PDB file of C-alpha atoms and ligand atoms in Angstrom:
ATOM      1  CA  UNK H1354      49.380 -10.091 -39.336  1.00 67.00           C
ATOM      2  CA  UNK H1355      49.665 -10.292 -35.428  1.00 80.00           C
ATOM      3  CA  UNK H1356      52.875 -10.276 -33.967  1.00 96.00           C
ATOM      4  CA  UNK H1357      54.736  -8.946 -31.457  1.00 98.00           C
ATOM      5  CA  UNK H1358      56.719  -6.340 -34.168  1.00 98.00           C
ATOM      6  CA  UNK H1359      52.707  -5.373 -35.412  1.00 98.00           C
ATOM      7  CA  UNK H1360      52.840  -1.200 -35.870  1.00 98.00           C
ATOM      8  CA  UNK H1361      56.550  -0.679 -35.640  1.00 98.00           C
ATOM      9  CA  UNK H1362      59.008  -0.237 -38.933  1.00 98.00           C
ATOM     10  CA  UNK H1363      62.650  -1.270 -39.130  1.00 99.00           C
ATOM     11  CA  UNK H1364      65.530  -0.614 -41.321  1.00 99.00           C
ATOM     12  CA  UNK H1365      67.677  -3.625 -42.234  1.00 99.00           C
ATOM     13  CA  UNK H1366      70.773  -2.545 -43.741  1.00 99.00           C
ATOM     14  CA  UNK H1367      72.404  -5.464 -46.378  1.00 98.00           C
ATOM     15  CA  UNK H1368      68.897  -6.877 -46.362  1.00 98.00           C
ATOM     16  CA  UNK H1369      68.919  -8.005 -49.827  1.00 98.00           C
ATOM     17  CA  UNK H1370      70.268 -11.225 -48.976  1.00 98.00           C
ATOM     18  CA  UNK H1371      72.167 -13.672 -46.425  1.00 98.00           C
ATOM     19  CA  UNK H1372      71.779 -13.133 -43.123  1.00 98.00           C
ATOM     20  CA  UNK H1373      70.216  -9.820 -43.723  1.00 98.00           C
ATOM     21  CA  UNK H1374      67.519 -11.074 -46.199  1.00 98.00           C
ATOM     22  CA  UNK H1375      66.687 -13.944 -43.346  1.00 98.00           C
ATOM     23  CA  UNK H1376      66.771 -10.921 -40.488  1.00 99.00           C
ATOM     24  CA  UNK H1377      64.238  -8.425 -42.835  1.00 98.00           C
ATOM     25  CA  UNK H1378      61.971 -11.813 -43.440  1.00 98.00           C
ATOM     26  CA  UNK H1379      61.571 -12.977 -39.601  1.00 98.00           C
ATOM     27  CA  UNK H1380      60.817  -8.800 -38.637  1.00 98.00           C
ATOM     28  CA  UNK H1381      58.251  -9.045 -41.661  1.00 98.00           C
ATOM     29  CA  UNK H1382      56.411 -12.263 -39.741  1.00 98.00           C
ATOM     30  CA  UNK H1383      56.532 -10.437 -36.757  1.00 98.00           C
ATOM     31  CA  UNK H1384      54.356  -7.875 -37.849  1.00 98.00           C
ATOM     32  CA  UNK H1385      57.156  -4.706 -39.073  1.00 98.00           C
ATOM     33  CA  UNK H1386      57.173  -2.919 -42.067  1.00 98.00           C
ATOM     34  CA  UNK H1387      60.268  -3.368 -43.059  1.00 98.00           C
ATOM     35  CA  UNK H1388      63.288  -1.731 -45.345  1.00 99.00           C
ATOM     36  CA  UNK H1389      65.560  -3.338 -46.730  1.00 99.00           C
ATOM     37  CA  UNK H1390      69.298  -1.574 -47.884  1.00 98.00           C
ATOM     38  CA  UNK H1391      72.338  -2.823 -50.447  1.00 98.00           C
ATOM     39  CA  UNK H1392      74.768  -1.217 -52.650  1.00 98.00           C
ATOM     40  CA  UNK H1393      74.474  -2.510 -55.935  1.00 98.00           C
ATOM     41  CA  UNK H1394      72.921  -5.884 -56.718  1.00 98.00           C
ATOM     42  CA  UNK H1395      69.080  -4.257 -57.762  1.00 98.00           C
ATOM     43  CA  UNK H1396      67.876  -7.634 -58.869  1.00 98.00           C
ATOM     44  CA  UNK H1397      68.417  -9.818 -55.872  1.00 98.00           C
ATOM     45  CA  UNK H1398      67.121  -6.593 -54.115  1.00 98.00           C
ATOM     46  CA  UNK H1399      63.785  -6.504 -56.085  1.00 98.00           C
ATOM     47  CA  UNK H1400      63.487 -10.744 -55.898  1.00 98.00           C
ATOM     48  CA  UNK H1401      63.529  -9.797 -52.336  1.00 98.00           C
ATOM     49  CA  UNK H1402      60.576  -7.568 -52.147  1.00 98.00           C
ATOM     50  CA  UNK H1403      58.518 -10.429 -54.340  1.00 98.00           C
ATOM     51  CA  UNK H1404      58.945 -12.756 -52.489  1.00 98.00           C
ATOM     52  CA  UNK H1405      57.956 -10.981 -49.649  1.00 98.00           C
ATOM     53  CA  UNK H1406      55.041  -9.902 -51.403  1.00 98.00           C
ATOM     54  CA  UNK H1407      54.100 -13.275 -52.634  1.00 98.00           C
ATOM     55  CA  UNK H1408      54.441 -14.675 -49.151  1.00 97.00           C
ATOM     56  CA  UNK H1409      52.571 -11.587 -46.870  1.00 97.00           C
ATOM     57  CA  UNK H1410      50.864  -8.979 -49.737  1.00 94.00           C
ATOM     58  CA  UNK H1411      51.837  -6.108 -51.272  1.00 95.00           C
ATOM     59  CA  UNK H1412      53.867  -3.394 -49.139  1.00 96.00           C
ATOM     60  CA  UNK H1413      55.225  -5.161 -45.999  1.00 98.00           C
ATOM     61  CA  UNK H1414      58.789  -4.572 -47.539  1.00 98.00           C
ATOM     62  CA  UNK H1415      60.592  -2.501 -49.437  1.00 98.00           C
ATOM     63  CA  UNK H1416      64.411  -1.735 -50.672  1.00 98.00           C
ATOM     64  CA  UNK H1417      66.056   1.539 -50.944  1.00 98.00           C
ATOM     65  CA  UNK H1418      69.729   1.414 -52.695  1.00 98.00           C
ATOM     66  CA  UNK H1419      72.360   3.694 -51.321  1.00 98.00           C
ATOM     67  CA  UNK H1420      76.201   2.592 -50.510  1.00 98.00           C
ATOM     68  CA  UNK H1421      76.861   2.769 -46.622  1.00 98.00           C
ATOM     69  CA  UNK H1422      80.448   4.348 -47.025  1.00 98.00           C
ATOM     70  CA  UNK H1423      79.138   7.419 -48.263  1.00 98.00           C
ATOM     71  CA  UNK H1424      77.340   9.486 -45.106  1.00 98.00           C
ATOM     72  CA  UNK H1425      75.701  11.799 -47.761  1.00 98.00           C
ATOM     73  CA  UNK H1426      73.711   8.027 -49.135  1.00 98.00           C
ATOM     74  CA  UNK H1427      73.539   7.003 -45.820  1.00 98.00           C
ATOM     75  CA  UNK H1428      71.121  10.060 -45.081  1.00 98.00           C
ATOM     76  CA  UNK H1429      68.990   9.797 -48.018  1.00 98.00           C
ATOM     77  CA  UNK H1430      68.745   6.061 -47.231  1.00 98.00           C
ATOM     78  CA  UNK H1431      66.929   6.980 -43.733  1.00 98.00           C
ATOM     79  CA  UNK H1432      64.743   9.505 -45.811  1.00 98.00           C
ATOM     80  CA  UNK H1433      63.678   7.021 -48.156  1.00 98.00           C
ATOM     81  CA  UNK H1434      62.999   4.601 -45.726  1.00 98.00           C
ATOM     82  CA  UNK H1435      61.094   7.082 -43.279  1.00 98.00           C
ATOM     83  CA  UNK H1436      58.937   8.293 -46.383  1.00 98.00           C
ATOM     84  CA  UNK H1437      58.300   4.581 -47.415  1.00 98.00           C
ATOM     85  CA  UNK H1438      57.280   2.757 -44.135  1.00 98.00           C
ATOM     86  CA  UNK H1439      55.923   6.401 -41.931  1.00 98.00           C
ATOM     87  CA  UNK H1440      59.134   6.658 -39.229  1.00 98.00           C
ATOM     88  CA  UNK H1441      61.507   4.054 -37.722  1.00 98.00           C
ATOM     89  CA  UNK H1442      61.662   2.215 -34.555  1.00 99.00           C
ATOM     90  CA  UNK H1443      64.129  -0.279 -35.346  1.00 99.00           C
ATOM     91  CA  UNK H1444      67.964   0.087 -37.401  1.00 99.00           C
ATOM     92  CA  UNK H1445      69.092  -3.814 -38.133  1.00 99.00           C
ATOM     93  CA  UNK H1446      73.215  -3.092 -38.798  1.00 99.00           C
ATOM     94  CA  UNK H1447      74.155  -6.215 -40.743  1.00 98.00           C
ATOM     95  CA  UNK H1448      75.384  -5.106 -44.301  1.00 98.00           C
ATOM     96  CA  UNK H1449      79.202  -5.866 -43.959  1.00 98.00           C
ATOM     97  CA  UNK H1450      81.984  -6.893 -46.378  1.00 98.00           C
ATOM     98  CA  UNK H1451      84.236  -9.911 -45.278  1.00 96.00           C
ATOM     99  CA  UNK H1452      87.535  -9.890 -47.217  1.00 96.00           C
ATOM    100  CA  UNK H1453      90.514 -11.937 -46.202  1.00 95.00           C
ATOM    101  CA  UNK H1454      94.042 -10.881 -45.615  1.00 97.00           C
ATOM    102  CA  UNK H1455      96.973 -11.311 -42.728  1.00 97.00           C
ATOM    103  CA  UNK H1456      98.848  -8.056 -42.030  1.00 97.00           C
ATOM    104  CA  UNK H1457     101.351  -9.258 -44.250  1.00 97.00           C
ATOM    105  CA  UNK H1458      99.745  -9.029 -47.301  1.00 97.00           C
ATOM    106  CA  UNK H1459      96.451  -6.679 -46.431  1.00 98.00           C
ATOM    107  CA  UNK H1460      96.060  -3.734 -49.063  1.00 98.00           C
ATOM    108  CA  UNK H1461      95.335  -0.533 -48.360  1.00 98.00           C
ATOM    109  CA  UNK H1462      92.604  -0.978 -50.698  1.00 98.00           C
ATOM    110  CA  UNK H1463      91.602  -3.974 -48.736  1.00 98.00           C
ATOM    111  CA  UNK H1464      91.647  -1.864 -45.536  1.00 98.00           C
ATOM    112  CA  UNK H1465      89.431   0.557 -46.088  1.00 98.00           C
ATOM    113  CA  UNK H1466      86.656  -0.994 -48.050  1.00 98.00           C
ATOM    114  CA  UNK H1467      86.622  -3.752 -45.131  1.00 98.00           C
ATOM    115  CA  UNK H1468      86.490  -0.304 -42.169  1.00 98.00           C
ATOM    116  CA  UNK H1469      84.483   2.314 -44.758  1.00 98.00           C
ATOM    117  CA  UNK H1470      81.578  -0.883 -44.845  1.00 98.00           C
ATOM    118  CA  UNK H1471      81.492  -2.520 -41.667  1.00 98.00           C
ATOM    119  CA  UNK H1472      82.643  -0.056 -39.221  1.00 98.00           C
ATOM    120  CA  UNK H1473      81.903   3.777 -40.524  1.00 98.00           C
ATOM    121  CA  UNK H1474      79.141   2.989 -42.217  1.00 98.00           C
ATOM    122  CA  UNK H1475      77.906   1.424 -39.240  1.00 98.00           C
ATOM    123  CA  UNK H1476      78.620   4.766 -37.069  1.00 98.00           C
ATOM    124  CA  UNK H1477      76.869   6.941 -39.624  1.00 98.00           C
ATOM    125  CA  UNK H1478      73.422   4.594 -39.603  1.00 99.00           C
ATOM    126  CA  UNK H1479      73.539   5.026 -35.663  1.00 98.00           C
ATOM    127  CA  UNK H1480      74.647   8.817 -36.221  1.00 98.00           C
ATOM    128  CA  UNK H1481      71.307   8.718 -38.083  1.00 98.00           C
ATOM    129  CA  UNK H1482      69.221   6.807 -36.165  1.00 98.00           C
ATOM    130  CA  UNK H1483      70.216   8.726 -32.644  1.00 98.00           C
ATOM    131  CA  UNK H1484      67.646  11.296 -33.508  1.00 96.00           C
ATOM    132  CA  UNK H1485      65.871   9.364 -35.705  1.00 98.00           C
ATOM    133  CA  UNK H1486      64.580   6.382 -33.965  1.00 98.00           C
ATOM    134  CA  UNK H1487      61.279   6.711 -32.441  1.00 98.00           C
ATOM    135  CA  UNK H1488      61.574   6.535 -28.223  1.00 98.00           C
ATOM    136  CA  UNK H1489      61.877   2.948 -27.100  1.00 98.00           C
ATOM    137  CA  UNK H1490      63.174   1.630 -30.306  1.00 98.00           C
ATOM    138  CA  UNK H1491      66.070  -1.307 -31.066  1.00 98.00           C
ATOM    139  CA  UNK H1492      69.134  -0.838 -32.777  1.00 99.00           C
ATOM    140  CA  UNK H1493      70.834  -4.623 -33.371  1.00 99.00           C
ATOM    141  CA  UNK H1494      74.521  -4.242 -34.937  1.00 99.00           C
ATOM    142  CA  UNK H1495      75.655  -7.588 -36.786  1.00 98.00           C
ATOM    143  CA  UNK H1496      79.111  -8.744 -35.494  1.00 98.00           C
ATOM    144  CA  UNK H1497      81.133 -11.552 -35.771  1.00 98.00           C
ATOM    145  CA  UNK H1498      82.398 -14.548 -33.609  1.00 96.00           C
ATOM    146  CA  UNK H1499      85.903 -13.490 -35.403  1.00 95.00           C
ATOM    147  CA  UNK H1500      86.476 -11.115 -32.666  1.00 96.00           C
ATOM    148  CA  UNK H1501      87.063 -13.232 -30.211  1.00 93.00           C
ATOM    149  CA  UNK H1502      89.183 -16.306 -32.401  1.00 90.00           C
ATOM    150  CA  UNK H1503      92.198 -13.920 -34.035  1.00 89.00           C
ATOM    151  CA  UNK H1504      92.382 -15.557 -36.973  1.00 90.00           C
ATOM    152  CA  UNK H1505      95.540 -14.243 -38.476  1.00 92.00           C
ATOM    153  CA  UNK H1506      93.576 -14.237 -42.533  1.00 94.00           C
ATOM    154  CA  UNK H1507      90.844 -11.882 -41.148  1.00 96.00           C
ATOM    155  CA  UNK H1508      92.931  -8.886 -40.024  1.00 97.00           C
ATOM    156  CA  UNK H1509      91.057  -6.297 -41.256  1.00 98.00           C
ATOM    157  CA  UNK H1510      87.638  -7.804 -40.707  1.00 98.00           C
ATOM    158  CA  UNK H1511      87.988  -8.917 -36.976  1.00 98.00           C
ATOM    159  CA  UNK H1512      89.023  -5.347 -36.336  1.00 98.00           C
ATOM    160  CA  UNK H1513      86.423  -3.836 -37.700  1.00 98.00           C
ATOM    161  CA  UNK H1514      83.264  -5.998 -36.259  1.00 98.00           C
ATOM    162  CA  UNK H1515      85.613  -5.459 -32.492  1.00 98.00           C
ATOM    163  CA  UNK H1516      85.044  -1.773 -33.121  1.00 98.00           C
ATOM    164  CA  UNK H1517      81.312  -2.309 -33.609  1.00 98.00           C
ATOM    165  CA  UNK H1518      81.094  -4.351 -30.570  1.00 98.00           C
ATOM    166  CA  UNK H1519      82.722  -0.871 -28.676  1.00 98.00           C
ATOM    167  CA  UNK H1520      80.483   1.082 -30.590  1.00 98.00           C
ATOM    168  CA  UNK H1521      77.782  -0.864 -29.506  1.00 98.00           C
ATOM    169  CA  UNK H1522      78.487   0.020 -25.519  1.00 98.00           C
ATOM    170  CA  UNK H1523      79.048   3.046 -26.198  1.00 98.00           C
ATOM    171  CA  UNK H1524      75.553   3.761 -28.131  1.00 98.00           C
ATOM    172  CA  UNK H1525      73.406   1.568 -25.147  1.00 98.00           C
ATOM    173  CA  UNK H1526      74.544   4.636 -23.414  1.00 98.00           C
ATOM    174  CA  UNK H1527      73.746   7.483 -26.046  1.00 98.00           C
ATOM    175  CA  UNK H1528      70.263   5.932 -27.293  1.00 98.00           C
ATOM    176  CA  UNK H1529      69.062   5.130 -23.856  1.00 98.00           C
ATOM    177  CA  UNK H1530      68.147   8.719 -23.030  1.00 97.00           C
ATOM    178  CA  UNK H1531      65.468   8.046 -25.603  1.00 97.00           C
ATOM    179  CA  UNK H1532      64.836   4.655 -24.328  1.00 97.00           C
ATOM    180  CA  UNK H1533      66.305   2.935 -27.042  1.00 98.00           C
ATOM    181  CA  UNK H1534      68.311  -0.330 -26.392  1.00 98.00           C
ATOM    182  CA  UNK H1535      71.132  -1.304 -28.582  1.00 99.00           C
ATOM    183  CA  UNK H1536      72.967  -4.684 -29.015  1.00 99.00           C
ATOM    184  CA  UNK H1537      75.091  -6.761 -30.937  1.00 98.00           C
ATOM    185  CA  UNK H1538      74.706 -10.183 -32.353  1.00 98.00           C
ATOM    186  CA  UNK H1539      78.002 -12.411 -32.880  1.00 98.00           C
ATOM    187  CA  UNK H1540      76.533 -15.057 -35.514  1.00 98.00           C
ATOM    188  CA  UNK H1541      79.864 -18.045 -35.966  1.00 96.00           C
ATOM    189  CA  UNK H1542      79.714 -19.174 -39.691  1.00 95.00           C
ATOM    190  CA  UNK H1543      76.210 -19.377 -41.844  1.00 97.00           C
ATOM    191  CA  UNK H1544      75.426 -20.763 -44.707  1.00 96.00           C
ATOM    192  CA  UNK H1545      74.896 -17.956 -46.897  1.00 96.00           C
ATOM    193  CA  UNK H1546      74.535 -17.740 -50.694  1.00 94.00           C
ATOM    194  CA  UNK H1547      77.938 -15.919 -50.465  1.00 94.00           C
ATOM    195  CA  UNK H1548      79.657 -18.339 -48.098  1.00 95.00           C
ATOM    196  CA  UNK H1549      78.521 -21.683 -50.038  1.00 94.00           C
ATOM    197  CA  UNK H1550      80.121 -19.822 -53.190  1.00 94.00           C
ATOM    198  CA  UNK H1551      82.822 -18.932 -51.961  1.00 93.00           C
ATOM    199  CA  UNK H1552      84.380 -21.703 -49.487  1.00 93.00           C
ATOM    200  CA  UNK H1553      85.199 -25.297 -50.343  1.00 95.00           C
ATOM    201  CA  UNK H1554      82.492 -27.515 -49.449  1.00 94.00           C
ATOM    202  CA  UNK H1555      85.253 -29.598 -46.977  1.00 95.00           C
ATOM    203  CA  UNK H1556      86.406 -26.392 -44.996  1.00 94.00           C
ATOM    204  CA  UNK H1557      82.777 -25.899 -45.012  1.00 94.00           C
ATOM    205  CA  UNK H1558      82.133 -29.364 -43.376  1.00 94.00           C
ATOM    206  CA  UNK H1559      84.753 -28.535 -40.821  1.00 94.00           C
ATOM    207  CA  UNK H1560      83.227 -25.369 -39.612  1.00 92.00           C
ATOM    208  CA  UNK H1561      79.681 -26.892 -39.163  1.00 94.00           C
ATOM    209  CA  UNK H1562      82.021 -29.873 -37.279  1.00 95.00           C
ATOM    210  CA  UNK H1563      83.638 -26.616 -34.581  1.00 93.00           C
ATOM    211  CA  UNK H1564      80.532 -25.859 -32.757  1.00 96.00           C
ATOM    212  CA  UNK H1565      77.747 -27.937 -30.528  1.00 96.00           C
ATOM    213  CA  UNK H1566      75.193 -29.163 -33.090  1.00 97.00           C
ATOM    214  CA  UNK H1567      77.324 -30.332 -35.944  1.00 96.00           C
ATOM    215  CA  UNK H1568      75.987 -28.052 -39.022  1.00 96.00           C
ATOM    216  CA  UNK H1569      76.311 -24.518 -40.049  1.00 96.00           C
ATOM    217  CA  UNK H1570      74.069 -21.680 -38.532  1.00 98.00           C
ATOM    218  CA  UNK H1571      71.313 -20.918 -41.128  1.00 98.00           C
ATOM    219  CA  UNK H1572      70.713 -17.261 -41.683  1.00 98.00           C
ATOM    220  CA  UNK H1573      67.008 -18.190 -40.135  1.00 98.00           C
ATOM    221  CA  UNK H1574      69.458 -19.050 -36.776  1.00 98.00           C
ATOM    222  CA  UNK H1575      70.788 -15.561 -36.659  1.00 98.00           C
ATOM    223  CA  UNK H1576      67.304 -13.680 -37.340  1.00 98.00           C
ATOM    224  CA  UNK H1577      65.304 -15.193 -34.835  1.00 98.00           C
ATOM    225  CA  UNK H1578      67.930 -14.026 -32.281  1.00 98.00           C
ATOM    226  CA  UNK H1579      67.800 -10.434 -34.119  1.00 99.00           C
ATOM    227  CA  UNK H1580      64.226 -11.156 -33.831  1.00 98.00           C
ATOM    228  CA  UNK H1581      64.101 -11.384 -30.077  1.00 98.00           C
ATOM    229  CA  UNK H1582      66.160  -8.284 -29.741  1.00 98.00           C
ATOM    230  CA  UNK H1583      64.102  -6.103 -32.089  1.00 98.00           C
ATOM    231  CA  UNK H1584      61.312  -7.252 -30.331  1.00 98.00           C
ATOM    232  CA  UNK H1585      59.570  -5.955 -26.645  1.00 98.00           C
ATOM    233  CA  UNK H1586      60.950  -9.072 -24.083  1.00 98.00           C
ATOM    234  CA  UNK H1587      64.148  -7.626 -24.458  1.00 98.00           C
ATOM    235  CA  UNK H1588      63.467  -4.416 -22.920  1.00 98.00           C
ATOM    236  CA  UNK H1589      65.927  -5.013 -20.432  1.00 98.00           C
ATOM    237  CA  UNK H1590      69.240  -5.881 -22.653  1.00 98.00           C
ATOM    238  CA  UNK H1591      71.097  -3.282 -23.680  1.00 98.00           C
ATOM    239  CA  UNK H1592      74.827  -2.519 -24.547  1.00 98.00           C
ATOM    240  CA  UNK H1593      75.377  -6.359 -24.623  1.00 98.00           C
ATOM    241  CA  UNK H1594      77.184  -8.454 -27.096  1.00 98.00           C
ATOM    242  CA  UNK H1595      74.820 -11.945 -27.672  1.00 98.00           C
ATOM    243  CA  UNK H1596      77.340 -14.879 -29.790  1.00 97.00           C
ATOM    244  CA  UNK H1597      75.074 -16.918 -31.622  1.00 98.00           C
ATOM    245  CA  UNK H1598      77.520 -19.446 -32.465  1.00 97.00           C
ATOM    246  CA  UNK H1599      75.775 -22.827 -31.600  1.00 97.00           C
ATOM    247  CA  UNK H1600      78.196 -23.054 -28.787  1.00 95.00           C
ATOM    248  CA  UNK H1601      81.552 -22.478 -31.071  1.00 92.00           C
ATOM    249  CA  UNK H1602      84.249 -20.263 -29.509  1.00 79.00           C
TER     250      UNK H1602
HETATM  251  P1  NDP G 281      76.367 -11.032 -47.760  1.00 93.63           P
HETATM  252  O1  NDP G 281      77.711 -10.774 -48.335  1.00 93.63           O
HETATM  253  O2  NDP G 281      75.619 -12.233 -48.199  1.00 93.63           O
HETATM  254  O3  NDP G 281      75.423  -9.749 -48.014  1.00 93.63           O
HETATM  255  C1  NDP G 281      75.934  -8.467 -47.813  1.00 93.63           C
HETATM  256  C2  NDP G 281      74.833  -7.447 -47.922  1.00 93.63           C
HETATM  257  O4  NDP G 281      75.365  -6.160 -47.594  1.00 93.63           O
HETATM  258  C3  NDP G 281      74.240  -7.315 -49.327  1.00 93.63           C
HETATM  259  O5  NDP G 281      72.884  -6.926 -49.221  1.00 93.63           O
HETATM  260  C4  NDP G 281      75.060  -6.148 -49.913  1.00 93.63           C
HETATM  261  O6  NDP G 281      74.398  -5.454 -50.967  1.00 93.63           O
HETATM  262  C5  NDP G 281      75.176  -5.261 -48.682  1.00 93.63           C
HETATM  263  N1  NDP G 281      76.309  -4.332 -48.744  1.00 93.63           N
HETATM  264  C6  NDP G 281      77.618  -4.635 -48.897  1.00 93.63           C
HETATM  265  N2  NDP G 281      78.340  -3.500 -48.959  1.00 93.63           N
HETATM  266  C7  NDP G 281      77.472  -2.470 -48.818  1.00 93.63           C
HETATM  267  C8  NDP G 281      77.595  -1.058 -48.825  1.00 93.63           C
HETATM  268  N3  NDP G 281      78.778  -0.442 -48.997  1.00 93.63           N
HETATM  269  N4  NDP G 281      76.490  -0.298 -48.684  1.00 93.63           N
HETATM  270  C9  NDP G 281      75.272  -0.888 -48.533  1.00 93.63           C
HETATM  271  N5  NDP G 281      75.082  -2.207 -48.523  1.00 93.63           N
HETATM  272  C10 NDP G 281      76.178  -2.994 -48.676  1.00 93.63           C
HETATM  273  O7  NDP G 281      76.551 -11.011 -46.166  1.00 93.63           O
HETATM  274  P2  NDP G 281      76.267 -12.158 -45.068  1.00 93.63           P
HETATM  275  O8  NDP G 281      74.825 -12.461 -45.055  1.00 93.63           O
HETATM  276  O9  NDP G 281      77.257 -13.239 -45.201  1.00 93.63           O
HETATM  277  O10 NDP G 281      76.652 -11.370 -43.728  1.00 93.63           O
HETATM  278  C11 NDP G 281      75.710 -10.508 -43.087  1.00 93.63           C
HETATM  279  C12 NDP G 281      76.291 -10.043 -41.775  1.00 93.63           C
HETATM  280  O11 NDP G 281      76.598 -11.165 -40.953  1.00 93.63           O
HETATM  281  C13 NDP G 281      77.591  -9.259 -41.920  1.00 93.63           C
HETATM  282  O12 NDP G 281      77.638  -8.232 -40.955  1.00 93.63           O
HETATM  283  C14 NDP G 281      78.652 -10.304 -41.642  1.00 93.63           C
HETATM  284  O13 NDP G 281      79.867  -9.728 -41.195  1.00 93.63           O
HETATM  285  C15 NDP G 281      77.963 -11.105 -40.553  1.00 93.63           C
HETATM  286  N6  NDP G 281      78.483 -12.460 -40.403  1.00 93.63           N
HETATM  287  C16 NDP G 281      78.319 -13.367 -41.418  1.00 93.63           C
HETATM  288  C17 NDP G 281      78.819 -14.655 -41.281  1.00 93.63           C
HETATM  289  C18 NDP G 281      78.668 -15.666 -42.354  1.00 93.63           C
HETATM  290  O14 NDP G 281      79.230 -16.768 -42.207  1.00 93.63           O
HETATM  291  N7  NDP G 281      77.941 -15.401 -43.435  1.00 93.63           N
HETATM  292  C19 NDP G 281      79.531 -15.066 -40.035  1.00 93.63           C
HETATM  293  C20 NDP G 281      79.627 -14.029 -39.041  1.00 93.63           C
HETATM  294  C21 NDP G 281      79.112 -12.771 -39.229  1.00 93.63           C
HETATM  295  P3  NDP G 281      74.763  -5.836 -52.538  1.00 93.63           P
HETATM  296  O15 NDP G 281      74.461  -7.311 -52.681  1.00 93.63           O
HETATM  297  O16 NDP G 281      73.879  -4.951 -53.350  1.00 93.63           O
HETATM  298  O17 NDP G 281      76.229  -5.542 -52.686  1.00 93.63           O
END
């Protein structure tokens, strides 16, 4: 393989599938070794790996399980993955839970599974990373275009992807002692596994309809925008919030 990602490794949290899975797959052409991270579902995991390995040989990727709201598993994950792939120069954080709710009628269950995923399990991966990314690595955090359209049934969710975005500024400035940029990527809806199952195929039709182009973003969308971040022609971007929306608010 000769790409522009050929010698470094990256860490793509929520890899296993969906956006993540597309992200992991488009580093892996590029030339990385890459990890992939997910909580529970070993299976889709370890299809994962295969097909990776089908597609580019044996040991280009590999998946570590460890929950992200836990900062003791979110250590061991960046041990396994250093052991497995020899260091890291890139963190990918896209594993996130989207669960709907108003104020009204948002649990406090609901509330912090929806923060302990997206947003502190988020800070702990870049708590890691700080001193464990290699000098002039990438760290790419996966927002949302929710942040900026207040939609009253994502309460919890929006919040939680604006406090990335902040935590995003505020690590540009942290990691870039080390030469390290970091960024966020705002993907509108894609047409995940999870979304297809999950929203009726009209309100599906209608989202596609709300931005330039007509369709729903494709994970593939979203990871070759990752892919330009994690890669060296961004050098120059850092602390910046990138919407990859096909032109939708
Ligand atoms: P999916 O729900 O398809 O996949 C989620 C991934 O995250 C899985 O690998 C899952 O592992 C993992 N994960 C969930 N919770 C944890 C946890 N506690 N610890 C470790 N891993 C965990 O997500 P999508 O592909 O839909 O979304 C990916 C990113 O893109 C998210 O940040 C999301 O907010 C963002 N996004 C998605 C949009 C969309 O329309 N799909 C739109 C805008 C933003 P397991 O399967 O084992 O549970």
């Amino acid at each position: 393989m000769n790409g522009p990602l050929e010698g470094k490794t990256a860490l793509v949290t929520g890899g296993s599938r969906g956006v993540g899975k597309g992200i992991a797959q488009r580093l892996v052409r590029d030339g990385a070794l890459v990890v992939i991270g997910y909580r529970e579902d070993d299976r889709t995991a370890l299809d994962a790996v295969a097909e990776c390995d089908a597609e580019h040989g044996d040991g280009r990727m590999h998946a570590v399980r460890a929950d992200l709201t836990r900062v003791a598993e979110v250590a061991h994950l960046f041990d396994r993955a250093e052991a497995l792939v020899g260091g890291l120069d890139i963190l990918v954080n896209n594993a996130a839970v989207m669960r709907r709710g108003t104020l009204a009628d948002s649990s406090e269950e609901l509330f912090d599974d929806v923060l302990a995923v997206n947003l502190k399990g988020t800070f702990f991966a870049l708590q890691q990373a700080v001193h464990r990314l290699r000098e002039g690595g990438r760290v790419i955090n996966v927002s949302s275009t929710a942040t900026a359209l207040a939609h009253p049934s994502q309460a919890a969710y929006s919040a939680s992807k604006a406090a990335v975005e902040q935590l995003t500024r505020v690590a540009a400035k942290e990691f870039s002692r080390r030469g390290i940029t970091v960024n966020s990527v705002a993907p509108g809806a894609v047409e995940t596994e999870r979304v297809s199952a999950t929203v009726a195929p009209e309100v599906l039709r209608q989202w596609g309809r709300s931005n330039a182009f007509g369709r729903l973003a494709r994970p593939q969308d979203i990871a070759d925008v990752v892919g330009f971040l994690a890669g060296p022609d961004s050098r120059w971007v850092t602390g910046q919030n990138l919407r990859a929306s096909g032109g939708a608010l």
